[in-house]
Protein backbone atom coordinates (compact mmCIF):
# COMPACT_ATOMS: atom_id res chain seq x y z
CA UNK A 1 0.00 0.00 0.00
CA UNK A 2 1.46 3.35 -1.07
CA UNK A 3 1.68 5.92 1.72
CA UNK A 4 0.74 9.57 1.41
CA UNK A 5 2.77 12.00 3.53
CA UNK A 6 1.43 15.54 3.21
CA UNK A 7 4.20 18.11 3.73
CA UNK A 8 3.06 20.96 5.94
CA UNK A 9 5.63 23.34 4.43
CA UNK A 10 2.87 25.08 2.48
CA UNK A 11 0.28 24.86 5.24
CA UNK A 12 -1.30 27.90 6.89
CA UNK A 13 0.65 27.85 10.16
CA UNK A 14 -2.02 29.96 11.83
CA UNK A 15 -4.44 27.08 11.32
CA UNK A 16 -2.02 24.20 11.53
CA UNK A 17 -4.05 21.93 13.81
CA UNK A 18 -7.19 22.33 11.70
CA UNK A 19 -5.24 21.66 8.50
CA UNK A 20 -3.50 18.59 9.87
CA UNK A 21 -6.85 17.22 11.00
CA UNK A 22 -8.11 17.94 7.47
CA UNK A 23 -5.44 15.82 5.76
CA UNK A 24 -5.79 13.17 8.45
CA UNK A 25 -9.49 12.84 7.63
CA UNK A 26 -8.64 12.45 3.96
CA UNK A 27 -6.50 9.40 4.71
CA UNK A 28 -2.97 10.78 5.11
CA UNK A 29 -0.60 8.09 6.39
CA UNK A 30 2.22 10.24 7.75
CA UNK A 31 2.82 13.96 8.33
CA UNK A 32 6.01 15.19 6.64
CA UNK A 33 7.79 18.04 8.44
CA UNK A 34 10.52 20.01 6.66
CA UNK A 35 13.18 21.35 8.99
CA UNK A 36 15.44 24.00 7.38
CA UNK A 37 18.22 26.00 8.98
CA UNK A 38 19.07 28.78 6.51
CA UNK A 39 22.54 27.25 6.23
CA UNK A 40 22.32 23.87 4.50
CA UNK A 41 19.37 25.22 2.51
CA UNK A 42 18.43 28.84 1.78
CA UNK A 43 15.27 28.88 3.89
CA UNK A 44 14.38 28.74 7.59
CA UNK A 45 11.33 26.80 8.74
CA UNK A 46 10.57 24.92 11.92
CA UNK A 47 12.39 23.33 14.84
CA UNK A 48 11.63 20.87 17.63
CA UNK A 49 9.03 23.18 19.21
CA UNK A 50 6.72 22.91 16.22
CA UNK A 51 7.34 19.17 15.89
CA UNK A 52 6.28 18.84 19.52
CA UNK A 53 3.15 20.92 18.91
CA UNK A 54 2.23 18.72 15.93
CA UNK A 55 2.91 15.62 18.04
CA UNK A 56 0.25 16.76 20.48
CA UNK A 57 -2.49 17.12 17.87
CA UNK A 58 -2.11 13.96 15.77
CA UNK A 59 -1.35 10.28 16.21
CA UNK A 60 -0.02 9.93 12.67
CA UNK A 61 3.66 9.06 12.37
CA UNK A 62 5.81 12.20 12.09
CA UNK A 63 8.25 12.00 9.19
CA UNK A 64 10.90 14.62 9.93
CA UNK A 65 13.10 15.69 7.01
CA UNK A 66 16.17 17.43 8.36
CA UNK A 67 17.69 19.92 5.93
CA UNK A 68 20.22 21.20 8.43
CA UNK A 69 23.95 21.28 8.95
CA UNK A 70 25.25 19.39 11.97
CA UNK A 71 22.16 17.22 12.34
CA UNK A 72 23.96 15.10 14.97
CA UNK A 73 23.65 17.94 17.43
CA UNK A 74 19.87 18.12 17.15
CA UNK A 75 18.81 14.48 16.67
CA UNK A 76 17.96 13.91 20.36
CA UNK A 77 15.84 17.07 20.43
CA UNK A 78 13.79 16.02 17.40
CA UNK A 79 13.33 12.52 18.78
CA UNK A 80 12.23 13.94 22.14
CA UNK A 81 9.81 16.25 20.32
CA UNK A 82 8.04 13.20 18.90
CA UNK A 83 9.65 12.39 15.55
CA UNK A 84 8.99 8.81 14.48
CA UNK A 85 11.31 8.91 11.49
CA UNK A 86 14.39 11.10 11.13
CA UNK A 87 15.86 11.63 7.67
CA UNK A 88 19.26 13.24 7.18
CA UNK A 89 21.01 14.49 4.05
CA UNK A 90 24.23 12.77 2.99
CA UNK A 91 25.59 16.18 1.91
CA UNK A 92 25.24 17.52 5.45
CA UNK A 93 26.48 14.39 7.23
CA UNK A 94 30.27 13.97 7.06
CA UNK A 95 30.06 10.97 9.40
CA UNK A 96 27.01 9.37 7.88
CA UNK A 97 27.42 5.93 9.41
CA UNK A 98 27.61 7.36 12.91
CA UNK A 99 24.67 9.68 12.30
CA UNK A 100 22.46 6.81 11.11
CA UNK A 101 23.53 4.66 14.06
CA UNK A 102 22.66 7.52 16.42
CA UNK A 103 19.14 7.76 14.97
CA UNK A 104 18.71 4.02 15.47
CA UNK A 105 20.00 4.20 19.05
CA UNK A 106 17.58 7.03 19.82
CA UNK A 107 14.75 4.69 18.86
CA UNK A 108 13.56 6.49 15.72
CA UNK A 109 13.23 4.98 12.27
CA UNK A 110 16.22 5.79 10.11
CA UNK A 111 15.98 7.78 6.88
CA UNK A 112 18.63 9.00 4.49
CA UNK A 113 18.32 11.38 1.55
CA UNK A 114 20.35 13.12 -1.10
CA UNK A 115 20.05 16.11 -3.39
CA UNK A 116 19.05 15.55 -7.03
CA UNK A 117 22.62 15.82 -8.36
CA UNK A 118 24.37 13.69 -5.73
CA UNK A 119 25.35 10.29 -7.18
CA UNK A 120 23.18 7.52 -5.80
CA UNK A 121 26.21 5.28 -5.24
CA UNK A 122 27.05 7.27 -2.10
CA UNK A 123 24.23 5.27 -0.47
CA UNK A 124 25.65 1.83 -1.19
CA UNK A 125 27.69 1.52 2.05
CA UNK A 126 24.69 2.42 4.25
CA UNK A 127 21.63 0.89 2.59
CA UNK A 128 21.55 -1.99 5.07
CA UNK A 129 21.28 0.55 7.94
CA UNK A 130 18.19 2.43 6.84
CA UNK A 131 14.40 2.05 6.98
CA UNK A 132 13.81 4.63 4.27
CA UNK A 133 15.58 6.32 1.38
CA UNK A 134 14.17 9.66 0.29
CA UNK A 135 14.75 10.60 -3.33
CA UNK A 136 14.61 14.38 -3.68
CA UNK A 137 12.89 15.30 -6.92
CA UNK A 138 13.55 19.03 -6.40
CA UNK A 139 16.46 20.89 -4.81
CA UNK A 140 15.55 21.09 -1.12
CA UNK A 141 14.51 24.43 0.34
CA UNK A 142 11.10 25.35 -0.97
CA UNK A 143 7.71 23.89 -1.75
CA UNK A 144 5.97 24.29 -5.07
CA UNK A 145 8.96 23.59 -7.33
CA UNK A 146 8.91 21.68 -10.58
CA UNK A 147 9.62 17.93 -10.55
CA UNK A 148 13.09 17.05 -11.90
CA UNK A 149 12.46 14.15 -14.35
CA UNK A 150 15.88 12.58 -13.70
CA UNK A 151 14.51 11.52 -10.30
CA UNK A 152 12.54 8.78 -12.04
CA UNK A 153 15.67 6.99 -13.19
CA UNK A 154 17.05 7.25 -9.65
CA UNK A 155 13.94 5.65 -8.13
CA UNK A 156 14.20 2.80 -10.63
CA UNK A 157 17.88 2.27 -9.87
CA UNK A 158 17.24 2.22 -6.13
CA UNK A 159 14.32 -0.20 -6.53
CA UNK A 160 16.56 -2.48 -8.61
CA UNK A 161 19.30 -2.42 -5.95
CA UNK A 162 16.74 -3.13 -3.26
CA UNK A 163 15.52 -6.19 -5.07
CA UNK A 164 18.99 -7.44 -5.95
CA UNK A 165 20.29 -7.03 -2.38
CA UNK A 166 17.13 -8.14 -0.60
CA UNK A 167 16.89 -4.90 1.41
CA UNK A 168 13.58 -3.76 2.88
CA UNK A 169 13.73 0.05 3.10
CA UNK A 170 10.91 2.19 1.81
CA UNK A 171 11.48 4.51 -1.14
CA UNK A 172 10.03 7.99 -0.55
CA UNK A 173 9.81 10.77 -3.13
CA UNK A 174 9.72 14.47 -2.25
CA UNK A 175 9.14 17.44 -4.52
CA UNK A 176 6.82 18.35 -7.36
CA UNK A 177 4.28 15.60 -6.74
CA UNK A 178 0.99 16.15 -8.58
CA UNK A 179 -1.56 14.11 -10.48
CA UNK A 180 0.89 13.65 -13.36
CA UNK A 181 4.04 12.77 -11.43
CA UNK A 182 2.47 10.59 -8.71
CA UNK A 183 1.52 7.73 -11.08
CA UNK A 184 4.95 7.98 -12.72
CA UNK A 185 6.98 7.59 -9.53
CA UNK A 186 4.70 4.83 -8.25
CA UNK A 187 5.33 2.94 -11.49
CA UNK A 188 9.06 3.45 -10.88
CA UNK A 189 8.92 1.90 -7.40
CA UNK A 190 8.07 4.65 -4.88
CA UNK A 191 6.31 3.61 -1.64
CA UNK A 192 5.84 6.96 0.11
CA UNK A 193 4.76 10.18 -1.57
CA UNK A 194 5.47 13.55 -0.01
CA UNK A 195 2.88 15.97 -1.34
CA UNK A 196 3.04 19.64 -0.39
CA UNK A 197 1.62 22.36 -2.55
CA UNK A 198 -0.65 20.05 -4.55
CA UNK A 199 -2.58 19.40 -1.34
CA UNK A 200 -2.17 22.58 0.69
CA UNK A 201 -3.09 24.91 -2.19
CA UNK A 202 -6.54 23.31 -2.31
CA UNK A 203 -9.51 24.77 -0.46
CA UNK A 204 -10.61 21.36 0.88
CA UNK A 205 -7.62 19.46 2.26
CA UNK A 206 -9.62 16.32 3.05
CA UNK A 207 -10.87 16.12 -0.53
CA UNK A 208 -7.37 16.83 -1.83
CA UNK A 209 -5.86 13.85 0.00
CA UNK A 210 -8.81 11.64 -1.00
CA UNK A 211 -8.18 12.54 -4.63
CA UNK A 212 -4.64 11.15 -4.39
CA UNK A 213 -5.82 8.09 -2.50
CA UNK A 214 -8.27 7.39 -5.34
CA UNK A 215 -5.63 8.02 -7.97
CA UNK A 216 -3.49 5.33 -6.30
CA UNK A 217 -6.31 2.80 -6.36
CA UNK A 218 -6.80 2.79 -10.12
C1 LIG B 1 11.40 20.72 -0.20
C2 LIG B 1 10.70 19.89 0.83
C3 LIG B 1 9.42 19.29 0.42
C4 LIG B 1 8.35 20.23 -0.04
C5 LIG B 1 7.62 19.55 -1.14
O1 LIG B 1 12.64 21.09 0.32
O2 LIG B 1 11.54 18.83 1.25
O3 LIG B 1 8.91 18.40 1.40
O4 LIG B 1 7.44 20.61 0.95
O5 LIG B 1 6.68 20.43 -1.61
P1 LIG B 1 5.94 20.29 -3.00
O6 LIG B 1 5.11 19.06 -2.96
O7 LIG B 1 5.16 21.55 -3.04
O8 LIG B 1 7.00 20.22 -4.08
ZN1 LIG C 1 10.69 17.28 2.59
Short mmCIF file of N, CA and C and ligand atoms in Angstrom, two decimals, residues 32 34 65 174, ligand 2:
data_model
loop_
_atom_site.label_atom_id
_atom_site.label_comp_id
_atom_site.label_asym_id
_atom_site.label_seq_id
_atom_site.Cartn_x
_atom_site.Cartn_y
_atom_site.Cartn_z
N UNK A 32 4.62 14.90 6.99
CA UNK A 32 6.01 15.19 6.64
C UNK A 32 6.35 16.61 7.10
N UNK A 34 9.27 19.57 7.29
CA UNK A 34 10.52 20.01 6.66
C UNK A 34 11.25 20.99 7.57
N UNK A 65 12.07 15.55 8.05
CA UNK A 65 13.10 15.69 7.01
C UNK A 65 14.03 16.82 7.41
N UNK A 174 10.06 13.16 -2.81
CA UNK A 174 9.72 14.47 -2.25
C UNK A 174 10.02 15.58 -3.25
ZN1 LIG B 2 10.69 17.28 2.59
#
